[in-house]
Structure formats: C-alpha cells, structure tokens
PDB file of C-alpha atoms in Angstrom:
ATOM      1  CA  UNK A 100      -2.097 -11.301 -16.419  1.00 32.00           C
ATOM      2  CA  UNK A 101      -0.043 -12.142 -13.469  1.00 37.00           C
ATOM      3  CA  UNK A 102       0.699 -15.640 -12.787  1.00 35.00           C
ATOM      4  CA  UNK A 103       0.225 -14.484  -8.769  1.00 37.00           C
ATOM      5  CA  UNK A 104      -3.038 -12.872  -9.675  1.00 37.00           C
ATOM      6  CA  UNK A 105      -5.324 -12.939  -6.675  1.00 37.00           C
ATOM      7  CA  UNK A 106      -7.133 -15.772  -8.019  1.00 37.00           C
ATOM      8  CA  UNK A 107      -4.192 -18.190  -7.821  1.00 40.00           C
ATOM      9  CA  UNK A 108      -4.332 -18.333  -3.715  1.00 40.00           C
ATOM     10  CA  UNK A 109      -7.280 -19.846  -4.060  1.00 39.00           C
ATOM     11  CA  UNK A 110      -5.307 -22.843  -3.020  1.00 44.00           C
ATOM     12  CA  UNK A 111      -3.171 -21.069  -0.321  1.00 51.00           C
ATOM     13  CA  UNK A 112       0.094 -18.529  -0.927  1.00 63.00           C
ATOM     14  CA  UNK A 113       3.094 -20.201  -3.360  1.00 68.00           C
ATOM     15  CA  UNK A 114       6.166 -20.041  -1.329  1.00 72.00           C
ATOM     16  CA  UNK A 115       7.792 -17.375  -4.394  1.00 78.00           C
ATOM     17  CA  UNK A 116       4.915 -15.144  -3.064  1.00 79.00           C
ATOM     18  CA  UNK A 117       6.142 -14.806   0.290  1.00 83.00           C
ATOM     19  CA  UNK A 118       9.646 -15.147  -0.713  1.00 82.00           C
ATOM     20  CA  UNK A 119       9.292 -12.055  -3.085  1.00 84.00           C
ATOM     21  CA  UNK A 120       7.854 -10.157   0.170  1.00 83.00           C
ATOM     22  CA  UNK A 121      10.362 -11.040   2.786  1.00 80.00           C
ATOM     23  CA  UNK A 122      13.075 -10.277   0.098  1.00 82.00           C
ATOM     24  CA  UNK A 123      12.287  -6.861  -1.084  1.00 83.00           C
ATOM     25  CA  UNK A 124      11.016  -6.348   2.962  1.00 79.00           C
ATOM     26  CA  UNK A 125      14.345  -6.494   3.956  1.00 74.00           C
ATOM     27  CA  UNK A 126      16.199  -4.607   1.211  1.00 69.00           C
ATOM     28  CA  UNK A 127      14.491  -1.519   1.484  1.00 67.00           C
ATOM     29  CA  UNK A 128      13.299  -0.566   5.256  1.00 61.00           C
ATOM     30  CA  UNK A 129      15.233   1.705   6.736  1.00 49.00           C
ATOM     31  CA  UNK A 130      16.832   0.710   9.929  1.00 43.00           C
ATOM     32  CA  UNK A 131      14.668   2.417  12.394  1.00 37.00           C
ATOM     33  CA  UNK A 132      15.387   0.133  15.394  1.00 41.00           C
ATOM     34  CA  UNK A 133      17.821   1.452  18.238  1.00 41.00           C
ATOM     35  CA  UNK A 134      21.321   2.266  16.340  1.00 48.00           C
ATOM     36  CA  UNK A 135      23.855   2.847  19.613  1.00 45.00           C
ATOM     37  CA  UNK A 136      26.819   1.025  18.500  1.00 46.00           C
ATOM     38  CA  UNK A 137      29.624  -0.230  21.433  1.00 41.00           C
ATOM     39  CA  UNK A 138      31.929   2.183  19.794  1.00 41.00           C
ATOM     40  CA  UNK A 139      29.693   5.055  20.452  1.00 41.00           C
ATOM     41  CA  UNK A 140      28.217   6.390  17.248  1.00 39.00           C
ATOM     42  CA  UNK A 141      24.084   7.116  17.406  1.00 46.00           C
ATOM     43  CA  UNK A 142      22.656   7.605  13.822  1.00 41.00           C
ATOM     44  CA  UNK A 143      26.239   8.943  12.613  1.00 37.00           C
ATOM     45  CA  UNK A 144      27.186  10.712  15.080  1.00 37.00           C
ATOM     46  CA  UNK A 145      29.126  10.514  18.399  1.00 35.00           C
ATOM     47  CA  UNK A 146      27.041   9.894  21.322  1.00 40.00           C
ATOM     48  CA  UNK A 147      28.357  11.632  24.338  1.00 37.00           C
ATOM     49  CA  UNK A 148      30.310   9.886  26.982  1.00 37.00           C
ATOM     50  CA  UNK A 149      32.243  10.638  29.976  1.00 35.00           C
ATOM     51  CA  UNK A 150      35.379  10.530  28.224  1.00 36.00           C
ATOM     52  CA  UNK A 151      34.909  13.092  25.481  1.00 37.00           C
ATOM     53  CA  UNK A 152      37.322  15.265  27.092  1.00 38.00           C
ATOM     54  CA  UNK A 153      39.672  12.857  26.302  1.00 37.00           C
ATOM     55  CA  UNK A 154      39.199  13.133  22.879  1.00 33.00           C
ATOM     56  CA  UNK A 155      39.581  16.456  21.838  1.00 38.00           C
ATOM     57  CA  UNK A 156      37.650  18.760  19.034  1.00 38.00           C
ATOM     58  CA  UNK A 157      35.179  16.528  16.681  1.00 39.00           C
ATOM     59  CA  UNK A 158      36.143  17.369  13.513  1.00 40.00           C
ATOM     60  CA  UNK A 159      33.908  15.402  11.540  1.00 42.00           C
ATOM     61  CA  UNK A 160      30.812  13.816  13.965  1.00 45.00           C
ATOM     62  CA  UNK A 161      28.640  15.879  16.297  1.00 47.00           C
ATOM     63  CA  UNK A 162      27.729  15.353  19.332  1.00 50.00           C
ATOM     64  CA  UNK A 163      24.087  13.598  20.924  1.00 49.00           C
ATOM     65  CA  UNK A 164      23.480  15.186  23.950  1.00 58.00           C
ATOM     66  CA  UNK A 165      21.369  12.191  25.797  1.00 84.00           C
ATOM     67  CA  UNK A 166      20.079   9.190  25.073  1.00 88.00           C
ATOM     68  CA  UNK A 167      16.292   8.935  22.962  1.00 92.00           C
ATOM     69  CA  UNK A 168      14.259   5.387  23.063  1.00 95.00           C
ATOM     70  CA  UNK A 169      11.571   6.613  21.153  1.00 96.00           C
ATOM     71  CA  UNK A 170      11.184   6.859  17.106  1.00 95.00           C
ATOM     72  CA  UNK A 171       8.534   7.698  15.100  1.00 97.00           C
ATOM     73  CA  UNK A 172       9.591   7.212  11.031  1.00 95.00           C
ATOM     74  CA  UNK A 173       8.091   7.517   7.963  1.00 96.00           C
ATOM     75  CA  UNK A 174       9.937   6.487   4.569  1.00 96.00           C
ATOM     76  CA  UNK A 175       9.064   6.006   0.836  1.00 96.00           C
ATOM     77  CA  UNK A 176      11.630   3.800  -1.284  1.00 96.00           C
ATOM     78  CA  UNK A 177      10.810   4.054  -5.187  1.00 96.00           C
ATOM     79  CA  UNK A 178      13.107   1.228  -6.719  1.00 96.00           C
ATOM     80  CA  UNK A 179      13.317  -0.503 -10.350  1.00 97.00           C
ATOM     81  CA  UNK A 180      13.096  -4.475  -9.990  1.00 96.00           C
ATOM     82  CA  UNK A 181      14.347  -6.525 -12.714  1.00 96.00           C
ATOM     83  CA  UNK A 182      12.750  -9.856 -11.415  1.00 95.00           C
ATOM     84  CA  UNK A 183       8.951  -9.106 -10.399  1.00 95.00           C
ATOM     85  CA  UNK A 184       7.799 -12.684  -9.484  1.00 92.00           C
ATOM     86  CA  UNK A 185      11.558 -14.014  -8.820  1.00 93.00           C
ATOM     87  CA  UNK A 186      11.272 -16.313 -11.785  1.00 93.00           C
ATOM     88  CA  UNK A 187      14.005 -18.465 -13.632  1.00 93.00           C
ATOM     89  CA  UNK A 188      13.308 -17.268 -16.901  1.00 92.00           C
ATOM     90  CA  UNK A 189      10.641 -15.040 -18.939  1.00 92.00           C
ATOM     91  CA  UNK A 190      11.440 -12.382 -16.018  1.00 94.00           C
ATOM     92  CA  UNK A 191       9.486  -9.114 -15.602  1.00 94.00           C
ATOM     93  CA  UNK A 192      10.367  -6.106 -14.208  1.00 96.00           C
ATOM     94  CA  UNK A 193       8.589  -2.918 -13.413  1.00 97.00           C
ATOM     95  CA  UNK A 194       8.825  -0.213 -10.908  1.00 97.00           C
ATOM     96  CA  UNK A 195       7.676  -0.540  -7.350  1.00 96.00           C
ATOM     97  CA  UNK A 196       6.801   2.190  -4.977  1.00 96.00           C
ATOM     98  CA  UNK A 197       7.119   1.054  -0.929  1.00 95.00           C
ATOM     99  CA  UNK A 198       6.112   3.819   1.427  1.00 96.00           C
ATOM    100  CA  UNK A 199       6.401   2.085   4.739  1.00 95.00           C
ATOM    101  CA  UNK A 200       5.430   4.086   9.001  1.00 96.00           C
ATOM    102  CA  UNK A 201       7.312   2.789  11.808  1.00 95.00           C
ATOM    103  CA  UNK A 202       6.985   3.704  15.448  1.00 97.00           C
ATOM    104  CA  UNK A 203       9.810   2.087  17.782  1.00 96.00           C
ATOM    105  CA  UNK A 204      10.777   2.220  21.891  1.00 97.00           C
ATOM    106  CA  UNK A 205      14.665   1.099  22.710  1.00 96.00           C
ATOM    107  CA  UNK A 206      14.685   1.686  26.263  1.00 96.00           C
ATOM    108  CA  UNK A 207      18.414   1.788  28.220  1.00 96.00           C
ATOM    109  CA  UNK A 208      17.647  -0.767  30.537  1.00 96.00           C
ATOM    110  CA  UNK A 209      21.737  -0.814  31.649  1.00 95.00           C
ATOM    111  CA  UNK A 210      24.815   0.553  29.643  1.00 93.00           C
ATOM    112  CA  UNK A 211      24.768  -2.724  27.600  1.00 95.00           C
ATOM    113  CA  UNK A 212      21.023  -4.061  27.338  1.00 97.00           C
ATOM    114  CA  UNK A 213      18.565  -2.539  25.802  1.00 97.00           C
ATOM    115  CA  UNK A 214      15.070  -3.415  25.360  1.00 97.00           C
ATOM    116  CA  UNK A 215      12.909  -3.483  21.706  1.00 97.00           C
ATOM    117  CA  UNK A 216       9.608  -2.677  20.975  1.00 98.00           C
ATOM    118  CA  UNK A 217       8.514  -1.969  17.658  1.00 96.00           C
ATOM    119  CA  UNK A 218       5.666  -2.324  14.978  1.00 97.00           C
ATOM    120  CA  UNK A 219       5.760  -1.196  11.494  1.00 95.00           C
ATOM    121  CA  UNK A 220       3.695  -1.443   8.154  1.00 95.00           C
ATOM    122  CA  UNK A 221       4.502  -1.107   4.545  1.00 94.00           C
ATOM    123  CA  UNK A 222       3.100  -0.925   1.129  1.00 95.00           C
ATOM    124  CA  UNK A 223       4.285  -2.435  -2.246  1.00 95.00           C
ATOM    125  CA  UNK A 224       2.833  -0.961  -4.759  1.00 96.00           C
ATOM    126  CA  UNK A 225       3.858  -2.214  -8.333  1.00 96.00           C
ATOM    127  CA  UNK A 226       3.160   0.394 -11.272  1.00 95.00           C
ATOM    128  CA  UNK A 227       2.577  -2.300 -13.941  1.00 96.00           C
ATOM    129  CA  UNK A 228       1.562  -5.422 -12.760  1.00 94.00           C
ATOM    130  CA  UNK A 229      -0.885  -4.409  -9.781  1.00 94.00           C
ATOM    131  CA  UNK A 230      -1.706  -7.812  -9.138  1.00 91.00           C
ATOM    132  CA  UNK A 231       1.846  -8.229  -7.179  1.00 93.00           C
ATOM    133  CA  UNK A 232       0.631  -5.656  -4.444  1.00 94.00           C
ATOM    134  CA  UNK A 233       1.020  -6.266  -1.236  1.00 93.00           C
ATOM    135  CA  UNK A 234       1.288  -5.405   2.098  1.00 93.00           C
ATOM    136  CA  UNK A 235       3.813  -6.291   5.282  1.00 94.00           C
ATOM    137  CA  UNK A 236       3.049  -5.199   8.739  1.00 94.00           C
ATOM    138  CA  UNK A 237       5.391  -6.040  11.838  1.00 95.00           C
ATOM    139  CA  UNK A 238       5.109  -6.608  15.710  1.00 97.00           C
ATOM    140  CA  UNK A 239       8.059  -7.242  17.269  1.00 97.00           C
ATOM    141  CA  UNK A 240       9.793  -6.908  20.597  1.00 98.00           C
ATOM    142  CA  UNK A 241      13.169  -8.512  22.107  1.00 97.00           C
ATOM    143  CA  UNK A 242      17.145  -7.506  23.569  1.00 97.00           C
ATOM    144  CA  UNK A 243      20.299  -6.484  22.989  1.00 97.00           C
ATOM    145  CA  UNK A 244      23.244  -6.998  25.052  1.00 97.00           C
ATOM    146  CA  UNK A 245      26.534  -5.723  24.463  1.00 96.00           C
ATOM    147  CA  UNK A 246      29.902  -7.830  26.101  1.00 96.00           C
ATOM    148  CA  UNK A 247      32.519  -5.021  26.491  1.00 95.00           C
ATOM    149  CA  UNK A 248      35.201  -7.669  27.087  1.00 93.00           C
ATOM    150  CA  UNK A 249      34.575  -9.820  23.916  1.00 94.00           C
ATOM    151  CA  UNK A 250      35.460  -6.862  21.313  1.00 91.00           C
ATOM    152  CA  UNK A 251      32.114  -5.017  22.169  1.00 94.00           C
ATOM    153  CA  UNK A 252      30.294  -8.683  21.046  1.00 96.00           C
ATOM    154  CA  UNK A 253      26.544  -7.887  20.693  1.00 96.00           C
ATOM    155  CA  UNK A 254      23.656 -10.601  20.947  1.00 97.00           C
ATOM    156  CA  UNK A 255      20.076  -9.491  19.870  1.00 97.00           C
ATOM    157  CA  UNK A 256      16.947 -11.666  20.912  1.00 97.00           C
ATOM    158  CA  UNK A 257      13.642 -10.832  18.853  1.00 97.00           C
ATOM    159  CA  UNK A 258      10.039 -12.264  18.784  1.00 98.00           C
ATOM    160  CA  UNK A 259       8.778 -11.288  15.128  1.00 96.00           C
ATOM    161  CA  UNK A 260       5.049 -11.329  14.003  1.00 97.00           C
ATOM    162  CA  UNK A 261       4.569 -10.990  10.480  1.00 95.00           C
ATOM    163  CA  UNK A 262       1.392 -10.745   8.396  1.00 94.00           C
ATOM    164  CA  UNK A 263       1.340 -10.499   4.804  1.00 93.00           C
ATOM    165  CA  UNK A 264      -2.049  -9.137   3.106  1.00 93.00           C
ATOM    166  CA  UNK A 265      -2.900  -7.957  -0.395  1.00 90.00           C
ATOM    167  CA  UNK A 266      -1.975  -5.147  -1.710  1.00 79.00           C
ATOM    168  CA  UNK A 267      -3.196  -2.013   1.171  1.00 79.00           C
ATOM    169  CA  UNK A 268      -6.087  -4.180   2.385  1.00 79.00           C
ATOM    170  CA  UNK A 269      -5.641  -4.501   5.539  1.00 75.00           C
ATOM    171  CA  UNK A 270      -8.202  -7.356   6.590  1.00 75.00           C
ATOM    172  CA  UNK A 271      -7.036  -9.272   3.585  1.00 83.00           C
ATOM    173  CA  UNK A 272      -4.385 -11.807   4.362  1.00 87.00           C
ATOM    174  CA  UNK A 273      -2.439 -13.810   2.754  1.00 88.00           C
ATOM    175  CA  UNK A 274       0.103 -15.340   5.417  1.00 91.00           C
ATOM    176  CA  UNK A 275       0.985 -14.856   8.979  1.00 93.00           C
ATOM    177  CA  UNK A 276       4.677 -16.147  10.683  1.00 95.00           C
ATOM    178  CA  UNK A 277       5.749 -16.069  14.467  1.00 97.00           C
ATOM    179  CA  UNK A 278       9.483 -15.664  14.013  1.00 96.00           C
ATOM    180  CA  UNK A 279      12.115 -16.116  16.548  1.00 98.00           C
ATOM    181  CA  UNK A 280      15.158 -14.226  15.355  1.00 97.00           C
ATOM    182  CA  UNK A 281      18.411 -14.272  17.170  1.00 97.00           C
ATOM    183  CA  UNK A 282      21.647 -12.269  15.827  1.00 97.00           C
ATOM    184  CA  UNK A 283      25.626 -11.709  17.222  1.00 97.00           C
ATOM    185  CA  UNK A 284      27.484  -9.437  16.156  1.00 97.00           C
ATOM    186  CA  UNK A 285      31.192  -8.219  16.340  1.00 96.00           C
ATOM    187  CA  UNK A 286      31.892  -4.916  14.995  1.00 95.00           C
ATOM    188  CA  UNK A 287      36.006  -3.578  14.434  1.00 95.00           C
ATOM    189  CA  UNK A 288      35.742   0.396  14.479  1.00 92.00           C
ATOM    190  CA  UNK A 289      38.709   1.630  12.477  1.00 88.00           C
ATOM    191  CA  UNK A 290      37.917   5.368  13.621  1.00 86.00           C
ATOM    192  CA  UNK A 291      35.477   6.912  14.832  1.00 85.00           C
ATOM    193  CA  UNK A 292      33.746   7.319  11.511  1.00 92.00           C
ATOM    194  CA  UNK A 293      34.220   4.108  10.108  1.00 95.00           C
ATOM    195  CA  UNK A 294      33.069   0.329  11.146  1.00 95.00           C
ATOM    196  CA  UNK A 295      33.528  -3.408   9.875  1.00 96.00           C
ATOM    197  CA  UNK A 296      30.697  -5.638  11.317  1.00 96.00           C
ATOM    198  CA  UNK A 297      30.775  -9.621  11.090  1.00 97.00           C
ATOM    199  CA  UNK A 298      27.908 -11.347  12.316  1.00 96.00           C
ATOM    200  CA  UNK A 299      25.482 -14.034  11.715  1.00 96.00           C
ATOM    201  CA  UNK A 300      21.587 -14.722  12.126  1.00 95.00           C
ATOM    202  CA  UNK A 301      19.134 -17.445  12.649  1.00 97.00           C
ATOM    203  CA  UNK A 302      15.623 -17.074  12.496  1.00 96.00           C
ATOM    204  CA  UNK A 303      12.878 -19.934  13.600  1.00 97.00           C
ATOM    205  CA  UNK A 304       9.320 -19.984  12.463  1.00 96.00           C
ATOM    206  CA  UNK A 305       7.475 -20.951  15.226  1.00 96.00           C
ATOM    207  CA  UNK A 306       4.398 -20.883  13.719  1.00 93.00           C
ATOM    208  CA  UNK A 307       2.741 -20.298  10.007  1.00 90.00           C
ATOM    209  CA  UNK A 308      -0.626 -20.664   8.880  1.00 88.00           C
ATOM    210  CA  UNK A 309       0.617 -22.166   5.634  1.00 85.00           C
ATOM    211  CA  UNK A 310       2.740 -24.618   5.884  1.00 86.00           C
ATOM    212  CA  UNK A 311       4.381 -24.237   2.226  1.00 87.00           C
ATOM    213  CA  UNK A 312       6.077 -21.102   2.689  1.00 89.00           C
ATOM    214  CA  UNK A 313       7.564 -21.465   5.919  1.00 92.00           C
ATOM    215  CA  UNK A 314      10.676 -21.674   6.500  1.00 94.00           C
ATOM    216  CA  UNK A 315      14.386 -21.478   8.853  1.00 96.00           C
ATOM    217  CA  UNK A 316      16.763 -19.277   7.689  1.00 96.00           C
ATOM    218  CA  UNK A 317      20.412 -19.594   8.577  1.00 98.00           C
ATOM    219  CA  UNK A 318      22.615 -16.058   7.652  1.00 96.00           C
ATOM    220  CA  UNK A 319      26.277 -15.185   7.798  1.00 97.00           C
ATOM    221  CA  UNK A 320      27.132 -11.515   6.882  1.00 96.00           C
ATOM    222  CA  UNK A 321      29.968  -8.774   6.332  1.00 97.00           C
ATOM    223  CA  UNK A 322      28.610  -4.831   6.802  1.00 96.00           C
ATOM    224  CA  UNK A 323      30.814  -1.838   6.147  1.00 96.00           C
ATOM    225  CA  UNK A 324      29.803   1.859   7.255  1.00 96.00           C
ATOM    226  CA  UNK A 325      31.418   5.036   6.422  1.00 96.00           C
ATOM    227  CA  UNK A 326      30.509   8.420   7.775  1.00 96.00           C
ATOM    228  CA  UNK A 327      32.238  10.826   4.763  1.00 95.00           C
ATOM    229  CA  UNK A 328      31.502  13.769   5.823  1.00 94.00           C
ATOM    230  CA  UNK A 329      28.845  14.730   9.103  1.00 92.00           C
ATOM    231  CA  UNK A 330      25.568  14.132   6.596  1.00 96.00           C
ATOM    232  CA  UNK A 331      26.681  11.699   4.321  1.00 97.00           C
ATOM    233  CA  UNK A 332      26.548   7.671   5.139  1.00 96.00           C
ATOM    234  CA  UNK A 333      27.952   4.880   3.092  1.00 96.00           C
ATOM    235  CA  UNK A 334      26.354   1.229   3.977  1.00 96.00           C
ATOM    236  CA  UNK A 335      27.714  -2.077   2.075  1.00 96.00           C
ATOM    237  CA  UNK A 336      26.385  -5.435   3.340  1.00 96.00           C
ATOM    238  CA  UNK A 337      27.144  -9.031   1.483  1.00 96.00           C
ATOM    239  CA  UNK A 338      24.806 -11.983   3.092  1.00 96.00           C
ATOM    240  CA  UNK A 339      24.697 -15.282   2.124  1.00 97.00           C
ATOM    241  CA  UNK A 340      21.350 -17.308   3.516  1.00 96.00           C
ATOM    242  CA  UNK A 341      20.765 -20.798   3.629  1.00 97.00           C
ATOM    243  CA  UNK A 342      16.762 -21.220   3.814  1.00 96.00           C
ATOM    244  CA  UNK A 343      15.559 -24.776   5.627  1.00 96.00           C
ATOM    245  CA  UNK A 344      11.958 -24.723   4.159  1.00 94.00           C
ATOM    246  CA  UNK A 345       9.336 -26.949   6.250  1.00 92.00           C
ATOM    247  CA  UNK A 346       7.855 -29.042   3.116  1.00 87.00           C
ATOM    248  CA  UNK A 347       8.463 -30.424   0.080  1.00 86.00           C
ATOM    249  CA  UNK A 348      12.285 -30.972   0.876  1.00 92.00           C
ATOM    250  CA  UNK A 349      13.364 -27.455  -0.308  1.00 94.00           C
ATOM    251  CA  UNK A 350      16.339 -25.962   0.348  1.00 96.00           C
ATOM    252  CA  UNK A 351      17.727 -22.496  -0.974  1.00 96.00           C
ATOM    253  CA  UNK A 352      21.205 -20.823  -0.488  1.00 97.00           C
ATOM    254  CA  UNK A 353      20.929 -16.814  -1.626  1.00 96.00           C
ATOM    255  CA  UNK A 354      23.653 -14.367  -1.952  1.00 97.00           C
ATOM    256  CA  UNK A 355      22.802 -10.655  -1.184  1.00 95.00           C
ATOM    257  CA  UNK A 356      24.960  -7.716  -2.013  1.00 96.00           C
ATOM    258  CA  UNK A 357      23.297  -4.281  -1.267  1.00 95.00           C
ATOM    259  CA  UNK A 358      24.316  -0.838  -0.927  1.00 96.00           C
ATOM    260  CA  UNK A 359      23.088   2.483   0.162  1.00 96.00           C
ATOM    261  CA  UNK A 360      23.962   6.132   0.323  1.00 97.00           C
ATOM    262  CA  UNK A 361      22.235   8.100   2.386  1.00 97.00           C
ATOM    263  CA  UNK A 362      22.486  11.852   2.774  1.00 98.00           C
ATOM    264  CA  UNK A 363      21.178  13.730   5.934  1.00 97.00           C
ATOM    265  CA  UNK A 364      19.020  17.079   4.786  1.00 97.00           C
ATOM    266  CA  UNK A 365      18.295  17.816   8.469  1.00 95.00           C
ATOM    267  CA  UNK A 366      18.109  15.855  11.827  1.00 92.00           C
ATOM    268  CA  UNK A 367      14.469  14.405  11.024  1.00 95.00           C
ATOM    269  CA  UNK A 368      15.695  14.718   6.947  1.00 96.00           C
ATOM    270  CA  UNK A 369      17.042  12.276   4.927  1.00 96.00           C
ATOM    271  CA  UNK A 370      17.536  10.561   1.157  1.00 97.00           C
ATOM    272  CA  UNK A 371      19.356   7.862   0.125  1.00 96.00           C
ATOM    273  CA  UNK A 372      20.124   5.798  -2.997  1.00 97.00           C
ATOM    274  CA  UNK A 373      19.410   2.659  -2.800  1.00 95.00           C
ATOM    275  CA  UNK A 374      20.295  -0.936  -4.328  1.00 95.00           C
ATOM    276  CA  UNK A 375      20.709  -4.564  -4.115  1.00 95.00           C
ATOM    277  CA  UNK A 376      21.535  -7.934  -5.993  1.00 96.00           C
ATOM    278  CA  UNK A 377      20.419 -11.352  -4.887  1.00 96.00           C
ATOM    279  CA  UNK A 378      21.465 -14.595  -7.154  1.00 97.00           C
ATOM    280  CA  UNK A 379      19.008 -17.709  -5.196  1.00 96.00           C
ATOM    281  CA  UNK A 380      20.174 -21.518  -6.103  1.00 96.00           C
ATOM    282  CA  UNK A 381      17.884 -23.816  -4.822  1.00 96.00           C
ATOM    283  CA  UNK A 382      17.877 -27.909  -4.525  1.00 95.00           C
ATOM    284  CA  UNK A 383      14.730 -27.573  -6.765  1.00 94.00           C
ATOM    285  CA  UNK A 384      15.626 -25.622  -9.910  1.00 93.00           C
ATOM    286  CA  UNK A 385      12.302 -24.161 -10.457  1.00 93.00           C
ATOM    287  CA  UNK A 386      12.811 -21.768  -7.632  1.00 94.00           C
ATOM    288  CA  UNK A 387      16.337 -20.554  -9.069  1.00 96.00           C
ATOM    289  CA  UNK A 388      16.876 -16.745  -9.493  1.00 96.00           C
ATOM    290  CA  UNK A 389      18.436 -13.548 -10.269  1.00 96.00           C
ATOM    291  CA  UNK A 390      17.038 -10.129  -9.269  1.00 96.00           C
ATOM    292  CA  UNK A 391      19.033  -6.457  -9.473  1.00 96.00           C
ATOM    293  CA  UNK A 392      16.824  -3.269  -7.353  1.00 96.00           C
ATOM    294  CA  UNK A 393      18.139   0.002  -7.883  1.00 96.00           C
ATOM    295  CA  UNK A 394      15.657   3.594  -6.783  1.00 96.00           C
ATOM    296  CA  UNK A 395      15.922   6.060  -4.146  1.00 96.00           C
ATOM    297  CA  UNK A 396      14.555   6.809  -1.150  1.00 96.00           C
ATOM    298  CA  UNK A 397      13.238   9.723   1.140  1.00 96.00           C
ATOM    299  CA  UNK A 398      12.709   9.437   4.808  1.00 96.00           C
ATOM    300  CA  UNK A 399      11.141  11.597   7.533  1.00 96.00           C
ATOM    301  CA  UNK A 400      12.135  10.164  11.238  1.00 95.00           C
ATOM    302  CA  UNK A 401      11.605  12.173  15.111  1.00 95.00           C
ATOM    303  CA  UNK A 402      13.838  10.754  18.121  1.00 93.00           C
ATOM    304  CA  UNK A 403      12.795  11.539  21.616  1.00 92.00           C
TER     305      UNK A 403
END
C-alpha cells in the first residue's frame, strides 16, 4: 500500500503530496497561454508585421495572418516516473498517464500588453499505485507587458487559484492555494528561428487552507528554443528554485532540467517527447530527492 493512501490525510495533506503535484504540474502542461514573443514568432511561426517586406522570402517560418486571443486545448502526456512519492530512498516508480483541457483568452489590449484569462484541469492517473491519483484544476488571470527599449524586457502579473483533489473526483479536495505569481523576462533572438530567454519568477501564496504545504517560491531560469525545420520545435529549460515554506522552518533549493521535442502534424496537431530531471536538497533531509520523467505526449489545440 501507498504510504499517501487516502487514509493518511486524515490529518490534513503532507507537504511531499502537494509537492509531487505542483512538480509533475509544471513539467508536463503544455504551454497554452498567449505565446507572441517581442521578436515576433506566434507558436513557431512568424507573426505578420508591417515590416515583412523588409524581410524578404521566409524560408523556414510561415506566416500568421492576424492576431487570435482565444484557445481551446486538449493534451494527454504518458510519462515514466522514477520517484512516485519523491522519497529519499526505497523509491518507486511507475507510469503515469496526465490528460489535461485548457480553454484560454489573451486579448491585445496595446502592441505590448496583453491581458490573461485562463482555467484548466488535469488528471494524474498512476497505472500501479492508484492511490497517488490526483487531480489539478486552475483559475487564473493577469498581464503582460513588453518594454521595446529594454531588449524587448517582458513582465507578467498573474493571480493563480489552485485546487488539488483526489484522483478525478472533483468535489474531493485535498488543498486549495491563492498564488500571486510575477515573472520578467529577457529573451536574445539569434534569428528568427532561434531564442535564448533569461528570466526569473516569484510566486506568493496568499492564502492556503493547510498551512503545512504552503509555500514562496523564488526561481531563476535559462530557456532555449529552436525552430528546425517549420513543424519541428526544440525546448531546453534549466531552473533552479529556492522554496520558503510557511512552517516547520523548511527550506528547499531544486534544480530542474527538462526538455521537449515537439513535432507539428497539422495546425491544431501536435506530439512531442517529453522529459525532465529534478535533484531537491532541503534544510531537512527527509524531504531530499531525485526524480528522472521521460513519455510522450499528444496534443489537440484551436486558435481563434
């Protein structure tokens, strides 16, 4: 039996529970939220601008004829896990399956801000050790601003409500967060199919109705994106987080390296390869851990 059977919140969520959520959360959702860069690429391609006369024949990117705030997306990642419950030793791993249904709005509001308004909800479904299952659905809405004359500089400001539940049971919770995330980042486009992006995060819980797993978390990052050829993608992303936790004197530092291929079938098409390390030293060496997540992924998405 698990040692997170149902049974043991009797007592309220371990902070590993909603650790293991928020970190395979945000290694395998696709990035549905708006993706105009300053540099002028829109999903992989070049978005069009009043200059592309200028530039001549596109021999690799196509063009986006206008501007679309609204996405619908549906995506199922199927991933190997090495570290189920994110354990220092005795690890288990087993294979998870994480379908996940977004539906997003990024209005224009000028050439550089753009509005946010998203939710989203996804399944983890573990094919050994069922008792790990759980759910993660999102509400969130903010800005993002782009400053032309500091090297295309953007700022992002996001309110974030997440609500963890078991496994697809809806009305069964587990743990809530109010999240106040806010992000800058400076991209360097060496062409127009390639970008370096340097940025860092912070994100504030506001408000938790457990105390023990809440937390601050504090993130520096270094993305690279390659467009090979007009339907293949390569994204590489190391992240190092330092997590401020609100009891109990804990503090983490993780390291992140992920990676993902992704292949473009059609316009609404896509499948990618997916995977991720993350090496976790915390002040408290109980909560100290390694965990490798390598699958696939297949992803249906409409613009308009």
């Amino acid at each position: 039996m698990s040692i997170f059977a149902p049974a043991s919140f009797a007592q309220g969520p371990t902070s590993q529970d909603v650790d293991r959520a928020q970190l395979l959360q945000g290694q395998t959702q696709p990035p549905f939220g708006p993706s105009v860069t300053p540099g002028g690429i829109e999903d992989g391609r070049a978005a069009a601008s009043p200059n592309d006369a200028d530039i001549g024949q596109q021999e690799i990117l196509k063009r986006v004829t206008g501007y679309q705030p609204f996405t619908a997306s549906l995506a199922c990642p199927i991933f190997y896990t090495s570290n189920v419950a994110l354990t220092r030793s005795g690890e288990l791993s087993d294979v998870v399956i994480a379908p996940v249904a977004g539906v997003f709005y990024d209005p224009r509001i000028t050439n550089t801000l753009y509005g946010h308004f998203g939710a989203r909800e996804q399944v983890f479904y573990y094919g050994q050790y069922h008792s790990f299952d759980f759910g993660s659905l999102d509400a969130e809405a903010g800005l993002s601003y782009v400053l032309p004359q500091f090297h295309n500089l953007i700022l992002r400001g996001e309110y974030d409500f997440n609500r963890l539940t078991f496994g697809d049971r809806l009305g069964d919770e587990f743990f809530s967060n109010h999240e106040l995330i806010f992000n800058a980042e400076l991209p360097f486009r060496f062409s127009r199919a390639q970008q370096l992006s340097v940025g860092g995060d912070t994100n504030i819980s506001v408000g938790a109705d457990h105390q023990r797993p809440r937390r601050n978390d504090y993130e520096g990052y270094l993305g690279y994106s390659v467009n090979l050829t007009r339907a293949f993608t390569i994204n590489a992303v190391g992240r190092v987080v330092a997590r401020d936790y609100h009891q109990n004197g804990r503090t983490d530092v993780s390291e992140i390296l992920s990676a993902t291929a992704t292949y473009r079938l059609t316009n609404w098409w896509s499948v990618s390869a997916i995977s991720s390390f993350a090496h976790n030293d915390s002040n408290q060496d109980v909560f100290d851990y390694n965990v490798a997540n390598v699958g696939g992924a297949i992803a249906l998405s409409a613009k308009f």
